[in-house]
Structure formats: C-alpha cells, structure tokens
Amino acid sequence: HVNLSPQHISALCTLTDRQHLHENQGALPYLPLLKAPYYVFVGAKPARARSELVTQLWKQSAVQP
C-alpha cells in the first residue's frame, strides 16, 4: 500500500532542510516493460520553528486540489 506522489516530496522539503533528493525509476521483477518510480530523500532538522513549517505546509496543501 505504498502511494508515492509529488506532494510527499514537497511536504518533506517543507518540514526539513533538504540535503539530498534523488528521483528515478526502477525495473520490476517479472515485468521488464514496467518501471516503478522511487525517490531517496535525506533531510536535516530545520533551523526554523516547527509551527511555522506546519502552517506553511497547510497553506500549500489548501491551495492544491
């Protein structure tokens, strides 16, 4: 039940200070024509206050449908 979406990456970038982000697609076993998206995210504890980050993330998600 994994559901990757661009909203996850934007939330991670908002809540942490991004150190590294790598997005790619990988092969699936027994299904050579299909590719599954994945990402690697490394973040650090932000210097900003957590409440400010949560407020900013809430505003961003309220704008998107």
JSON list of N, CA, C and O in Angstrom, two decimals:
[
{"chain": "A", "resi": 1, "resn": "HIS", "atom": "N", "xyz": [0.82, -1.19, 0.00]},
{"chain": "A", "resi": 1, "resn": "HIS", "atom": "CA", "xyz": [0.00, 0.00, 0.00]},
{"chain": "A", "resi": 1, "resn": "HIS", "atom": "C", "xyz": [0.87, 1.26, 0.00]},
{"chain": "A", "resi": 1, "resn": "HIS", "atom": "O", "xyz": [0.68, 2.15, 0.81]},
{"chain": "A", "resi": 2, "resn": "VAL", "atom": "N", "xyz": [1.82, 1.32, -0.89]},
{"chain": "A", "resi": 2, "resn": "VAL", "atom": "CA", "xyz": [2.69, 2.50, -0.99]},
{"chain": "A", "resi": 2, "resn": "VAL", "atom": "C", "xyz": [2.15, 3.40, -2.09]},
{"chain": "A", "resi": 2, "resn": "VAL", "atom": "O", "xyz": [1.84, 2.95, -3.18]},
{"chain": "A", "resi": 3, "resn": "ASN", "atom": "N", "xyz": [1.99, 4.66, -1.78]},
{"chain": "A", "resi": 3, "resn": "ASN", "atom": "CA", "xyz": [1.48, 5.63, -2.73]},
{"chain": "A", "resi": 3, "resn": "ASN", "atom": "C", "xyz": [2.44, 6.81, -2.80]},
{"chain": "A", "resi": 3, "resn": "ASN", "atom": "O", "xyz": [2.40, 7.68, -1.94]},
{"chain": "A", "resi": 4, "resn": "LEU", "atom": "N", "xyz": [3.31, 6.80, -3.80]},
{"chain": "A", "resi": 4, "resn": "LEU", "atom": "CA", "xyz": [4.26, 7.90, -3.96]},
{"chain": "A", "resi": 4, "resn": "LEU", "atom": "C", "xyz": [3.59, 9.02, -4.75]},
{"chain": "A", "resi": 4, "resn": "LEU", "atom": "O", "xyz": [2.93, 8.78, -5.75]},
{"chain": "A", "resi": 5, "resn": "SER", "atom": "N", "xyz": [3.77, 10.23, -4.30]},
{"chain": "A", "resi": 5, "resn": "SER", "atom": "CA", "xyz": [3.22, 11.37, -5.02]},
{"chain": "A", "resi": 5, "resn": "SER", "atom": "C", "xyz": [4.14, 12.57, -4.83]},
{"chain": "A", "resi": 5, "resn": "SER", "atom": "O", "xyz": [4.90, 12.63, -3.86]},
{"chain": "A", "resi": 6, "resn": "PRO", "atom": "N", "xyz": [4.07, 13.54, -5.73]},
{"chain": "A", "resi": 6, "resn": "PRO", "atom": "CA", "xyz": [4.89, 14.75, -5.59]},
{"chain": "A", "resi": 6, "resn": "PRO", "atom": "C", "xyz": [4.58, 15.52, -4.30]},
{"chain": "A", "resi": 6, "resn": "PRO", "atom": "O", "xyz": [5.43, 16.24, -3.80]},
{"chain": "A", "resi": 7, "resn": "GLN", "atom": "N", "xyz": [3.39, 15.34, -3.75]},
{"chain": "A", "resi": 7, "resn": "GLN", "atom": "CA", "xyz": [3.04, 16.02, -2.51]},
{"chain": "A", "resi": 7, "resn": "GLN", "atom": "C", "xyz": [3.90, 15.54, -1.34]},
{"chain": "A", "resi": 7, "resn": "GLN", "atom": "O", "xyz": [4.19, 16.30, -0.43]},
{"chain": "A", "resi": 8, "resn": "HIS", "atom": "N", "xyz": [4.31, 14.28, -1.35]},
{"chain": "A", "resi": 8, "resn": "HIS", "atom": "CA", "xyz": [5.16, 13.77, -0.28]},
{"chain": "A", "resi": 8, "resn": "HIS", "atom": "C", "xyz": [6.51, 14.48, -0.30]},
{"chain": "A", "resi": 8, "resn": "HIS", "atom": "O", "xyz": [7.02, 14.86, 0.75]},
{"chain": "A", "resi": 9, "resn": "ILE", "atom": "N", "xyz": [7.07, 14.64, -1.47]},
{"chain": "A", "resi": 9, "resn": "ILE", "atom": "CA", "xyz": [8.37, 15.29, -1.58]},
{"chain": "A", "resi": 9, "resn": "ILE", "atom": "C", "xyz": [8.27, 16.76, -1.16]},
{"chain": "A", "resi": 9, "resn": "ILE", "atom": "O", "xyz": [9.12, 17.26, -0.43]},
{"chain": "A", "resi": 10, "resn": "SER", "atom": "N", "xyz": [7.21, 17.44, -1.57]},
{"chain": "A", "resi": 10, "resn": "SER", "atom": "CA", "xyz": [7.06, 18.85, -1.18]},
{"chain": "A", "resi": 10, "resn": "SER", "atom": "C", "xyz": [6.87, 18.97, 0.33]},
{"chain": "A", "resi": 10, "resn": "SER", "atom": "O", "xyz": [7.39, 19.91, 0.95]},
{"chain": "A", "resi": 11, "resn": "ALA", "atom": "N", "xyz": [6.16, 18.02, 0.94]},
{"chain": "A", "resi": 11, "resn": "ALA", "atom": "CA", "xyz": [5.99, 18.04, 2.40]},
{"chain": "A", "resi": 11, "resn": "ALA", "atom": "C", "xyz": [7.33, 17.82, 3.10]},
{"chain": "A", "resi": 11, "resn": "ALA", "atom": "O", "xyz": [7.65, 18.52, 4.07]},
{"chain": "A", "resi": 12, "resn": "LEU", "atom": "N", "xyz": [8.11, 16.86, 2.62]},
{"chain": "A", "resi": 12, "resn": "LEU", "atom": "CA", "xyz": [9.43, 16.62, 3.22]},
{"chain": "A", "resi": 12, "resn": "LEU", "atom": "C", "xyz": [10.33, 17.85, 3.08]},
{"chain": "A", "resi": 12, "resn": "LEU", "atom": "O", "xyz": [11.03, 18.21, 4.02]},
{"chain": "A", "resi": 13, "resn": "CYS", "atom": "N", "xyz": [10.30, 18.48, 1.92]},
{"chain": "A", "resi": 13, "resn": "CYS", "atom": "CA", "xyz": [11.12, 19.67, 1.69]},
{"chain": "A", "resi": 13, "resn": "CYS", "atom": "C", "xyz": [10.68, 20.83, 2.58]},
{"chain": "A", "resi": 13, "resn": "CYS", "atom": "O", "xyz": [11.50, 21.65, 2.97]},
{"chain": "A", "resi": 14, "resn": "THR", "atom": "N", "xyz": [9.39, 20.91, 2.88]},
{"chain": "A", "resi": 14, "resn": "THR", "atom": "CA", "xyz": [8.87, 21.98, 3.72]},
{"chain": "A", "resi": 14, "resn": "THR", "atom": "C", "xyz": [9.21, 21.73, 5.19]},
{"chain": "A", "resi": 14, "resn": "THR", "atom": "O", "xyz": [9.58, 22.66, 5.91]},
{"chain": "A", "resi": 15, "resn": "LEU", "atom": "N", "xyz": [9.11, 20.49, 5.63]},
{"chain": "A", "resi": 15, "resn": "LEU", "atom": "CA", "xyz": [9.30, 20.18, 7.05]},
{"chain": "A", "resi": 15, "resn": "LEU", "atom": "C", "xyz": [10.76, 19.99, 7.46]},
{"chain": "A", "resi": 15, "resn": "LEU", "atom": "O", "xyz": [11.06, 19.98, 8.65]},
{"chain": "A", "resi": 16, "resn": "THR", "atom": "N", "xyz": [11.65, 19.81, 6.49]},
{"chain": "A", "resi": 16, "resn": "THR", "atom": "CA", "xyz": [13.06, 19.61, 6.80]},
{"chain": "A", "resi": 16, "resn": "THR", "atom": "C", "xyz": [13.92, 20.47, 5.88]},
{"chain": "A", "resi": 16, "resn": "THR", "atom": "O", "xyz": [13.44, 21.02, 4.90]},
{"chain": "A", "resi": 17, "resn": "ASP", "atom": "N", "xyz": [15.18, 20.58, 6.22]},
{"chain": "A", "resi": 17, "resn": "ASP", "atom": "CA", "xyz": [16.15, 21.23, 5.34]},
{"chain": "A", "resi": 17, "resn": "ASP", "atom": "C", "xyz": [16.73, 20.13, 4.45]},
{"chain": "A", "resi": 17, "resn": "ASP", "atom": "O", "xyz": [17.42, 19.24, 4.93]},
{"chain": "A", "resi": 18, "resn": "ARG", "atom": "N", "xyz": [16.41, 20.20, 3.16]},
{"chain": "A", "resi": 18, "resn": "ARG", "atom": "CA", "xyz": [16.81, 19.14, 2.23]},
{"chain": "A", "resi": 18, "resn": "ARG", "atom": "C", "xyz": [18.32, 19.10, 2.05]},
{"chain": "A", "resi": 18, "resn": "ARG", "atom": "O", "xyz": [18.95, 20.10, 1.76]},
{"chain": "A", "resi": 19, "resn": "GLN", "atom": "N", "xyz": [18.88, 17.93, 2.22]},
{"chain": "A", "resi": 19, "resn": "GLN", "atom": "CA", "xyz": [20.31, 17.70, 1.99]},
{"chain": "A", "resi": 19, "resn": "GLN", "atom": "C", "xyz": [20.53, 16.99, 0.66]},
{"chain": "A", "resi": 19, "resn": "GLN", "atom": "O", "xyz": [21.50, 17.28, -0.04]},
{"chain": "A", "resi": 20, "resn": "HIS", "atom": "N", "xyz": [19.63, 16.07, 0.33]},
{"chain": "A", "resi": 20, "resn": "HIS", "atom": "CA", "xyz": [19.78, 15.28, -0.90]},
{"chain": "A", "resi": 20, "resn": "HIS", "atom": "C", "xyz": [18.41, 14.78, -1.35]},
{"chain": "A", "resi": 20, "resn": "HIS", "atom": "O", "xyz": [17.60, 14.34, -0.53]},
{"chain": "A", "resi": 21, "resn": "LEU", "atom": "N", "xyz": [18.16, 14.84, -2.64]},
{"chain": "A", "resi": 21, "resn": "LEU", "atom": "CA", "xyz": [16.93, 14.29, -3.22]},
{"chain": "A", "resi": 21, "resn": "LEU", "atom": "C", "xyz": [17.29, 13.67, -4.56]},
{"chain": "A", "resi": 21, "resn": "LEU", "atom": "O", "xyz": [17.89, 14.32, -5.42]},
{"chain": "A", "resi": 22, "resn": "HIS", "atom": "N", "xyz": [16.93, 12.40, -4.71]},
{"chain": "A", "resi": 22, "resn": "HIS", "atom": "CA", "xyz": [17.19, 11.69, -5.96]},
{"chain": "A", "resi": 22, "resn": "HIS", "atom": "C", "xyz": [15.90, 10.99, -6.38]},
{"chain": "A", "resi": 22, "resn": "HIS", "atom": "O", "xyz": [15.35, 10.19, -5.61]},
{"chain": "A", "resi": 23, "resn": "GLU", "atom": "N", "xyz": [15.40, 11.31, -7.55]},
{"chain": "A", "resi": 23, "resn": "GLU", "atom": "CA", "xyz": [14.19, 10.66, -8.09]},
{"chain": "A", "resi": 23, "resn": "GLU", "atom": "C", "xyz": [14.59, 9.84, -9.31]},
{"chain": "A", "resi": 23, "resn": "GLU", "atom": "O", "xyz": [15.39, 10.29, -10.12]},
{"chain": "A", "resi": 24, "resn": "ASN", "atom": "N", "xyz": [14.00, 8.65, -9.42]},
{"chain": "A", "resi": 24, "resn": "ASN", "atom": "CA", "xyz": [14.35, 7.79, -10.54]},
{"chain": "A", "resi": 24, "resn": "ASN", "atom": "C", "xyz": [13.24, 6.75, -10.72]},
{"chain": "A", "resi": 24, "resn": "ASN", "atom": "O", "xyz": [12.24, 6.77, -10.00]},
{"chain": "A", "resi": 25, "resn": "GLN", "atom": "N", "xyz": [13.43, 5.85, -11.66]},
{"chain": "A", "resi": 25, "resn": "GLN", "atom": "CA", "xyz": [12.52, 4.74, -11.89]},
{"chain": "A", "resi": 25, "resn": "GLN", "atom": "C", "xyz": [13.33, 3.46, -11.93]},
{"chain": "A", "resi": 25, "resn": "GLN", "atom": "O", "xyz": [14.44, 3.43, -12.46]},
{"chain": "A", "resi": 26, "resn": "GLY", "atom": "N", "xyz": [12.77, 2.41, -11.35]},
{"chain": "A", "resi": 26, "resn": "GLY", "atom": "CA", "xyz": [13.46, 1.13, -11.31]},
{"chain": "A", "resi": 26, "resn": "GLY", "atom": "C", "xyz": [12.64, 0.04, -11.96]},
{"chain": "A", "resi": 26, "resn": "GLY", "atom": "O", "xyz": [11.42, 0.10, -12.04]},
{"chain": "A", "resi": 27, "resn": "ALA", "atom": "N", "xyz": [13.33, -0.98, -12.41]},
{"chain": "A", "resi": 27, "resn": "ALA", "atom": "CA", "xyz": [12.68, -2.12, -13.06]},
{"chain": "A", "resi": 27, "resn": "ALA", "atom": "C", "xyz": [11.93, -2.97, -12.03]},
{"chain": "A", "resi": 27, "resn": "ALA", "atom": "O", "xyz": [12.30, -3.02, -10.87]},
{"chain": "A", "resi": 28, "resn": "LEU", "atom": "N", "xyz": [10.89, -3.61, -12.51]},
{"chain": "A", "resi": 28, "resn": "LEU", "atom": "CA", "xyz": [10.11, -4.52, -11.67]},
{"chain": "A", "resi": 28, "resn": "LEU", "atom": "C", "xyz": [10.44, -5.95, -12.06]},
{"chain": "A", "resi": 28, "resn": "LEU", "atom": "O", "xyz": [10.53, -6.27, -13.25]},
{"chain": "A", "resi": 29, "resn": "PRO", "atom": "N", "xyz": [10.58, -6.84, -11.08]},
{"chain": "A", "resi": 29, "resn": "PRO", "atom": "CA", "xyz": [10.85, -8.23, -11.42]},
{"chain": "A", "resi": 29, "resn": "PRO", "atom": "C", "xyz": [9.68, -8.86, -12.18]},
{"chain": "A", "resi": 29, "resn": "PRO", "atom": "O", "xyz": [8.51, -8.59, -11.86]},
{"chain": "A", "resi": 30, "resn": "TYR", "atom": "N", "xyz": [9.97, -9.63, -13.18]},
{"chain": "A", "resi": 30, "resn": "TYR", "atom": "CA", "xyz": [8.99, -10.34, -14.00]},
{"chain": "A", "resi": 30, "resn": "TYR", "atom": "C", "xyz": [8.15, -9.42, -14.89]},
{"chain": "A", "resi": 30, "resn": "TYR", "atom": "O", "xyz": [7.27, -9.90, -15.60]},
{"chain": "A", "resi": 31, "resn": "LEU", "atom": "N", "xyz": [8.35, -8.13, -14.84]},
{"chain": "A", "resi": 31, "resn": "LEU", "atom": "CA", "xyz": [7.62, -7.17, -15.68]},
{"chain": "A", "resi": 31, "resn": "LEU", "atom": "C", "xyz": [8.64, -6.22, -16.32]},
{"chain": "A", "resi": 31, "resn": "LEU", "atom": "O", "xyz": [8.76, -5.06, -15.94]},
{"chain": "A", "resi": 32, "resn": "PRO", "atom": "N", "xyz": [9.38, -6.70, -17.29]},
{"chain": "A", "resi": 32, "resn": "PRO", "atom": "CA", "xyz": [10.51, -5.91, -17.83]},
{"chain": "A", "resi": 32, "resn": "PRO", "atom": "C", "xyz": [10.11, -4.60, -18.51]},
{"chain": "A", "resi": 32, "resn": "PRO", "atom": "O", "xyz": [10.93, -3.71, -18.63]},
{"chain": "A", "resi": 33, "resn": "LEU", "atom": "N", "xyz": [8.87, -4.46, -18.94]},
{"chain": "A", "resi": 33, "resn": "LEU", "atom": "CA", "xyz": [8.47, -3.24, -19.64]},
{"chain": "A", "resi": 33, "resn": "LEU", "atom": "C", "xyz": [7.96, -2.15, -18.69]},
{"chain": "A", "resi": 33, "resn": "LEU", "atom": "O", "xyz": [7.77, -1.01, -19.11]},
{"chain": "A", "resi": 34, "resn": "LEU", "atom": "N", "xyz": [7.73, -2.49, -17.45]},
{"chain": "A", "resi": 34, "resn": "LEU", "atom": "CA", "xyz": [7.20, -1.51, -16.49]},
{"chain": "A", "resi": 34, "resn": "LEU", "atom": "C", "xyz": [8.31, -0.99, -15.58]},
{"chain": "A", "resi": 34, "resn": "LEU", "atom": "O", "xyz": [9.23, -1.71, -15.22]},
{"chain": "A", "resi": 35, "resn": "LYS", "atom": "N", "xyz": [8.20, 0.27, -15.20]},
{"chain": "A", "resi": 35, "resn": "LYS", "atom": "CA", "xyz": [9.13, 0.90, -14.28]},
{"chain": "A", "resi": 35, "resn": "LYS", "atom": "C", "xyz": [8.35, 1.47, -13.11]},
{"chain": "A", "resi": 35, "resn": "LYS", "atom": "O", "xyz": [7.26, 2.01, -13.27]},
{"chain": "A", "resi": 36, "resn": "ALA", "atom": "N", "xyz": [8.90, 1.36, -11.92]},
{"chain": "A", "resi": 36, "resn": "ALA", "atom": "CA", "xyz": [8.27, 1.90, -10.71]},
{"chain": "A", "resi": 36, "resn": "ALA", "atom": "C", "xyz": [9.05, 3.12, -10.25]},
{"chain": "A", "resi": 36, "resn": "ALA", "atom": "O", "xyz": [10.28, 3.07, -10.13]},
{"chain": "A", "resi": 37, "resn": "PRO", "atom": "N", "xyz": [8.37, 4.23, -9.99]},
{"chain": "A", "resi": 37, "resn": "PRO", "atom": "CA", "xyz": [9.08, 5.42, -9.52]},
{"chain": "A", "resi": 37, "resn": "PRO", "atom": "C", "xyz": [9.51, 5.25, -8.05]},
{"chain": "A", "resi": 37, "resn": "PRO", "atom": "O", "xyz": [8.86, 4.56, -7.27]},
{"chain": "A", "resi": 38, "resn": "TYR", "atom": "N", "xyz": [10.64, 5.87, -7.73]},
{"chain": "A", "resi": 38, "resn": "TYR", "atom": "CA", "xyz": [11.09, 5.90, -6.34]},
{"chain": "A", "resi": 38, "resn": "TYR", "atom": "C", "xyz": [11.90, 7.16, -6.12]},
{"chain": "A", "resi": 38, "resn": "TYR", "atom": "O", "xyz": [12.32, 7.82, -7.06]},
{"chain": "A", "resi": 39, "resn": "TYR", "atom": "N", "xyz": [12.07, 7.50, -4.85]},
{"chain": "A", "resi": 39, "resn": "TYR", "atom": "CA", "xyz": [12.93, 8.63, -4.52]},
{"chain": "A", "resi": 39, "resn": "TYR", "atom": "C", "xyz": [13.71, 8.34, -3.25]},
{"chain": "A", "resi": 39, "resn": "TYR", "atom": "O", "xyz": [13.29, 7.54, -2.42]},
{"chain": "A", "resi": 40, "resn": "VAL", "atom": "N", "xyz": [14.86, 8.99, -3.14]},
{"chain": "A", "resi": 40, "resn": "VAL", "atom": "CA", "xyz": [15.69, 8.93, -1.94]},
{"chain": "A", "resi": 40, "resn": "VAL", "atom": "C", "xyz": [15.77, 10.35, -1.42]},
{"chain": "A", "resi": 40, "resn": "VAL", "atom": "O", "xyz": [16.18, 11.26, -2.15]},
{"chain": "A", "resi": 41, "resn": "PHE", "atom": "N", "xyz": [15.35, 10.55, -0.18]},
{"chain": "A", "resi": 41, "resn": "PHE", "atom": "CA", "xyz": [15.35, 11.88, 0.41]},
{"chain": "A", "resi": 41, "resn": "PHE", "atom": "C", "xyz": [16.15, 11.85, 1.71]},
{"chain": "A", "resi": 41, "resn": "PHE", "atom": "O", "xyz": [15.93, 10.99, 2.55]},
{"chain": "A", "resi": 42, "resn": "VAL", "atom": "N", "xyz": [17.07, 12.80, 1.84]},
{"chain": "A", "resi": 42, "resn": "VAL", "atom": "CA", "xyz": [17.82, 12.97, 3.09]},
{"chain": "A", "resi": 42, "resn": "VAL", "atom": "C", "xyz": [17.60, 14.41, 3.53]},
{"chain": "A", "resi": 42, "resn": "VAL", "atom": "O", "xyz": [17.86, 15.34, 2.76]},
{"chain": "A", "resi": 43, "resn": "GLY", "atom": "N", "xyz": [17.11, 14.58, 4.74]},
{"chain": "A", "resi": 43, "resn": "GLY", "atom": "CA", "xyz": [16.84, 15.92, 5.26]},
{"chain": "A", "resi": 43, "resn": "GLY", "atom": "C", "xyz": [17.42, 16.07, 6.65]},
{"chain": "A", "resi": 43, "resn": "GLY", "atom": "O", "xyz": [17.75, 15.10, 7.32]},
{"chain": "A", "resi": 44, "resn": "ALA", "atom": "N", "xyz": [17.52, 17.31, 7.08]},
{"chain": "A", "resi": 44, "resn": "ALA", "atom": "CA", "xyz": [18.04, 17.63, 8.41]},
{"chain": "A", "resi": 44, "resn": "ALA", "atom": "C", "xyz": [17.00, 18.43, 9.18]},
{"chain": "A", "resi": 44, "resn": "ALA", "atom": "O", "xyz": [16.12, 19.06, 8.58]},
{"chain": "A", "resi": 45, "resn": "LYS", "atom": "N", "xyz": [17.09, 18.38, 10.48]},
{"chain": "A", "resi": 45, "resn": "LYS", "atom": "CA", "xyz": [16.19, 19.14, 11.33]},
{"chain": "A", "resi": 45, "resn": "LYS", "atom": "C", "xyz": [16.30, 20.62, 10.95]},
{"chain": "A", "resi": 45, "resn": "LYS", "atom": "O", "xyz": [17.39, 21.17, 10.84]},
{"chain": "A", "resi": 46, "resn": "PRO", "atom": "N", "xyz": [15.15, 21.27, 10.74]},
{"chain": "A", "resi": 46, "resn": "PRO", "atom": "CA", "xyz": [15.18, 22.65, 10.26]},
{"chain": "A", "resi": 46, "resn": "PRO", "atom": "C", "xyz": [15.62, 23.65, 11.35]},
{"chain": "A", "resi": 46, "resn": "PRO", "atom": "O", "xyz": [15.43, 23.40, 12.54]},
{"chain": "A", "resi": 47, "resn": "ALA", "atom": "N", "xyz": [16.17, 24.75, 10.88]},
{"chain": "A", "resi": 47, "resn": "ALA", "atom": "CA", "xyz": [16.56, 25.83, 11.79]},
{"chain": "A", "resi": 47, "resn": "ALA", "atom": "C", "xyz": [15.33, 26.65, 12.18]},
{"chain": "A", "resi": 47, "resn": "ALA", "atom": "O", "xyz": [15.31, 27.28, 13.22]},
{"chain": "A", "resi": 48, "resn": "ARG", "atom": "N", "xyz": [14.29, 26.63, 11.33]},
{"chain": "A", "resi": 48, "resn": "ARG", "atom": "CA", "xyz": [13.06, 27.38, 11.61]},
{"chain": "A", "resi": 48, "resn": "ARG", "atom": "C", "xyz": [12.18, 26.66, 12.62]},
{"chain": "A", "resi": 48, "resn": "ARG", "atom": "O", "xyz": [12.31, 25.47, 12.82]},
{"chain": "A", "resi": 49, "resn": "ALA", "atom": "N", "xyz": [11.28, 27.41, 13.23]},
{"chain": "A", "resi": 49, "resn": "ALA", "atom": "CA", "xyz": [10.35, 26.83, 14.20]},
{"chain": "A", "resi": 49, "resn": "ALA", "atom": "C", "xyz": [9.41, 25.84, 13.52]},
{"chain": "A", "resi": 49, "resn": "ALA", "atom": "O", "xyz": [8.94, 26.08, 12.41]},
{"chain": "A", "resi": 50, "resn": "ARG", "atom": "N", "xyz": [9.11, 24.73, 14.16]},
{"chain": "A", "resi": 50, "resn": "ARG", "atom": "CA", "xyz": [8.26, 23.69, 13.59]},
{"chain": "A", "resi": 50, "resn": "ARG", "atom": "C", "xyz": [6.84, 24.21, 13.31]},
{"chain": "A", "resi": 50, "resn": "ARG", "atom": "O", "xyz": [6.24, 23.90, 12.30]},
{"chain": "A", "resi": 51, "resn": "SER", "atom": "N", "xyz": [6.30, 25.05, 14.18]},
{"chain": "A", "resi": 51, "resn": "SER", "atom": "CA", "xyz": [4.94, 25.56, 13.97]},
{"chain": "A", "resi": 51, "resn": "SER", "atom": "C", "xyz": [4.86, 26.40, 12.70]},
{"chain": "A", "resi": 51, "resn": "SER", "atom": "O", "xyz": [3.87, 26.35, 11.98]},
{"chain": "A", "resi": 52, "resn": "GLU", "atom": "N", "xyz": [5.90, 27.14, 12.39]},
{"chain": "A", "resi": 52, "resn": "GLU", "atom": "CA", "xyz": [5.94, 27.93, 11.15]},
{"chain": "A", "resi": 52, "resn": "GLU", "atom": "C", "xyz": [5.92, 27.02, 9.93]},
{"chain": "A", "resi": 52, "resn": "GLU", "atom": "O", "xyz": [5.23, 27.28, 8.95]},
{"chain": "A", "resi": 53, "resn": "LEU", "atom": "N", "xyz": [6.66, 25.91, 10.01]},
{"chain": "A", "resi": 53, "resn": "LEU", "atom": "CA", "xyz": [6.71, 24.96, 8.90]},
{"chain": "A", "resi": 53, "resn": "LEU", "atom": "C", "xyz": [5.37, 24.28, 8.68]},
{"chain": "A", "resi": 53, "resn": "LEU", "atom": "O", "xyz": [4.93, 24.11, 7.55]},
{"chain": "A", "resi": 54, "resn": "VAL", "atom": "N", "xyz": [4.71, 23.88, 9.76]},
{"chain": "A", "resi": 54, "resn": "VAL", "atom": "CA", "xyz": [3.41, 23.22, 9.64]},
{"chain": "A", "resi": 54, "resn": "VAL", "atom": "C", "xyz": [2.39, 24.19, 9.04]},
{"chain": "A", "resi": 54, "resn": "VAL", "atom": "O", "xyz": [1.59, 23.81, 8.19]},
{"chain": "A", "resi": 55, "resn": "THR", "atom": "N", "xyz": [2.41, 25.44, 9.48]},
{"chain": "A", "resi": 55, "resn": "THR", "atom": "CA", "xyz": [1.49, 26.44, 8.93]},
{"chain": "A", "resi": 55, "resn": "THR", "atom": "C", "xyz": [1.74, 26.63, 7.44]},
{"chain": "A", "resi": 55, "resn": "THR", "atom": "O", "xyz": [0.79, 26.68, 6.65]},
{"chain": "A", "resi": 56, "resn": "GLN", "atom": "N", "xyz": [2.99, 26.70, 7.03]},
{"chain": "A", "resi": 56, "resn": "GLN", "atom": "CA", "xyz": [3.34, 26.86, 5.62]},
{"chain": "A", "resi": 56, "resn": "GLN", "atom": "C", "xyz": [2.87, 25.65, 4.81]},
{"chain": "A", "resi": 56, "resn": "GLN", "atom": "O", "xyz": [2.30, 25.81, 3.73]},
{"chain": "A", "resi": 57, "resn": "LEU", "atom": "N", "xyz": [3.07, 24.44, 5.32]},
{"chain": "A", "resi": 57, "resn": "LEU", "atom": "CA", "xyz": [2.65, 23.23, 4.62]},
{"chain": "A", "resi": 57, "resn": "LEU", "atom": "C", "xyz": [1.13, 23.19, 4.49]},
{"chain": "A", "resi": 57, "resn": "LEU", "atom": "O", "xyz": [0.59, 22.84, 3.45]},
{"chain": "A", "resi": 58, "resn": "TRP", "atom": "N", "xyz": [0.41, 23.57, 5.53]},
{"chain": "A", "resi": 58, "resn": "TRP", "atom": "CA", "xyz": [-1.05, 23.59, 5.50]},
{"chain": "A", "resi": 58, "resn": "TRP", "atom": "C", "xyz": [-1.55, 24.56, 4.43]},
{"chain": "A", "resi": 58, "resn": "TRP", "atom": "O", "xyz": [-2.47, 24.25, 3.69]},
{"chain": "A", "resi": 59, "resn": "LYS", "atom": "N", "xyz": [-0.94, 25.72, 4.34]},
{"chain": "A", "resi": 59, "resn": "LYS", "atom": "CA", "xyz": [-1.34, 26.71, 3.33]},
{"chain": "A", "resi": 59, "resn": "LYS", "atom": "C", "xyz": [-1.09, 26.18, 1.92]},
{"chain": "A", "resi": 59, "resn": "LYS", "atom": "O", "xyz": [-1.91, 26.37, 1.03]},
{"chain": "A", "resi": 60, "resn": "GLN", "atom": "N", "xyz": [0.02, 25.49, 1.71]},
{"chain": "A", "resi": 60, "resn": "GLN", "atom": "CA", "xyz": [0.34, 24.94, 0.40]},
{"chain": "A", "resi": 60, "resn": "GLN", "atom": "C", "xyz": [-0.66, 23.85, 0.02]},
{"chain": "A", "resi": 60, "resn": "GLN", "atom": "O", "xyz": [-1.11, 23.77, -1.12]},
{"chain": "A", "resi": 61, "resn": "SER", "atom": "N", "xyz": [-1.03, 23.00, 0.95]},
{"chain": "A", "resi": 61, "resn": "SER", "atom": "CA", "xyz": [-1.95, 21.91, 0.64]},
{"chain": "A", "resi": 61, "resn": "SER", "atom": "C", "xyz": [-3.38, 22.43, 0.43]},
{"chain": "A", "resi": 61, "resn": "SER", "atom": "O", "xyz": [-4.15, 21.83, -0.31]},
{"chain": "A", "resi": 62, "resn": "ALA", "atom": "N", "xyz": [-3.72, 23.54, 1.06]},
{"chain": "A", "resi": 62, "resn": "ALA", "atom": "CA", "xyz": [-5.06, 24.12, 0.89]},
{"chain": "A", "resi": 62, "resn": "ALA", "atom": "C", "xyz": [-5.24, 24.71, -0.50]},
{"chain": "A", "resi": 62, "resn": "ALA", "atom": "O", "xyz": [-6.33, 24.70, -1.05]},
{"chain": "A", "resi": 63, "resn": "VAL", "atom": "N", "xyz": [-4.16, 25.16, -1.12]},
{"chain": "A", "resi": 63, "resn": "VAL", "atom": "CA", "xyz": [-4.23, 25.76, -2.45]},
{"chain": "A", "resi": 63, "resn": "VAL", "atom": "C", "xyz": [-4.35, 24.68, -3.51]},
{"chain": "A", "resi": 63, "resn": "VAL", "atom": "O", "xyz": [-5.07, 24.86, -4.49]},
{"chain": "A", "resi": 64, "resn": "GLN", "atom": "N", "xyz": [-3.70, 23.53, -3.33]},
{"chain": "A", "resi": 64, "resn": "GLN", "atom": "CA", "xyz": [-3.72, 22.46, -4.33]},
{"chain": "A", "resi": 64, "resn": "GLN", "atom": "C", "xyz": [-5.02, 21.68, -4.23]},
{"chain": "A", "resi": 64, "resn": "GLN", "atom": "O", "xyz": [-5.51, 21.42, -3.14]},
{"chain": "A", "resi": 65, "resn": "PRO", "atom": "N", "xyz": [-5.59, 21.27, -5.39]},
{"chain": "A", "resi": 65, "resn": "PRO", "atom": "CA", "xyz": [-6.85, 20.49, -5.36]},
{"chain": "A", "resi": 65, "resn": "PRO", "atom": "C", "xyz": [-6.67, 19.09, -4.85]},
{"chain": "A", "resi": 65, "resn": "PRO", "atom": "O", "xyz": [-5.71, 18.48, -4.89]}
]
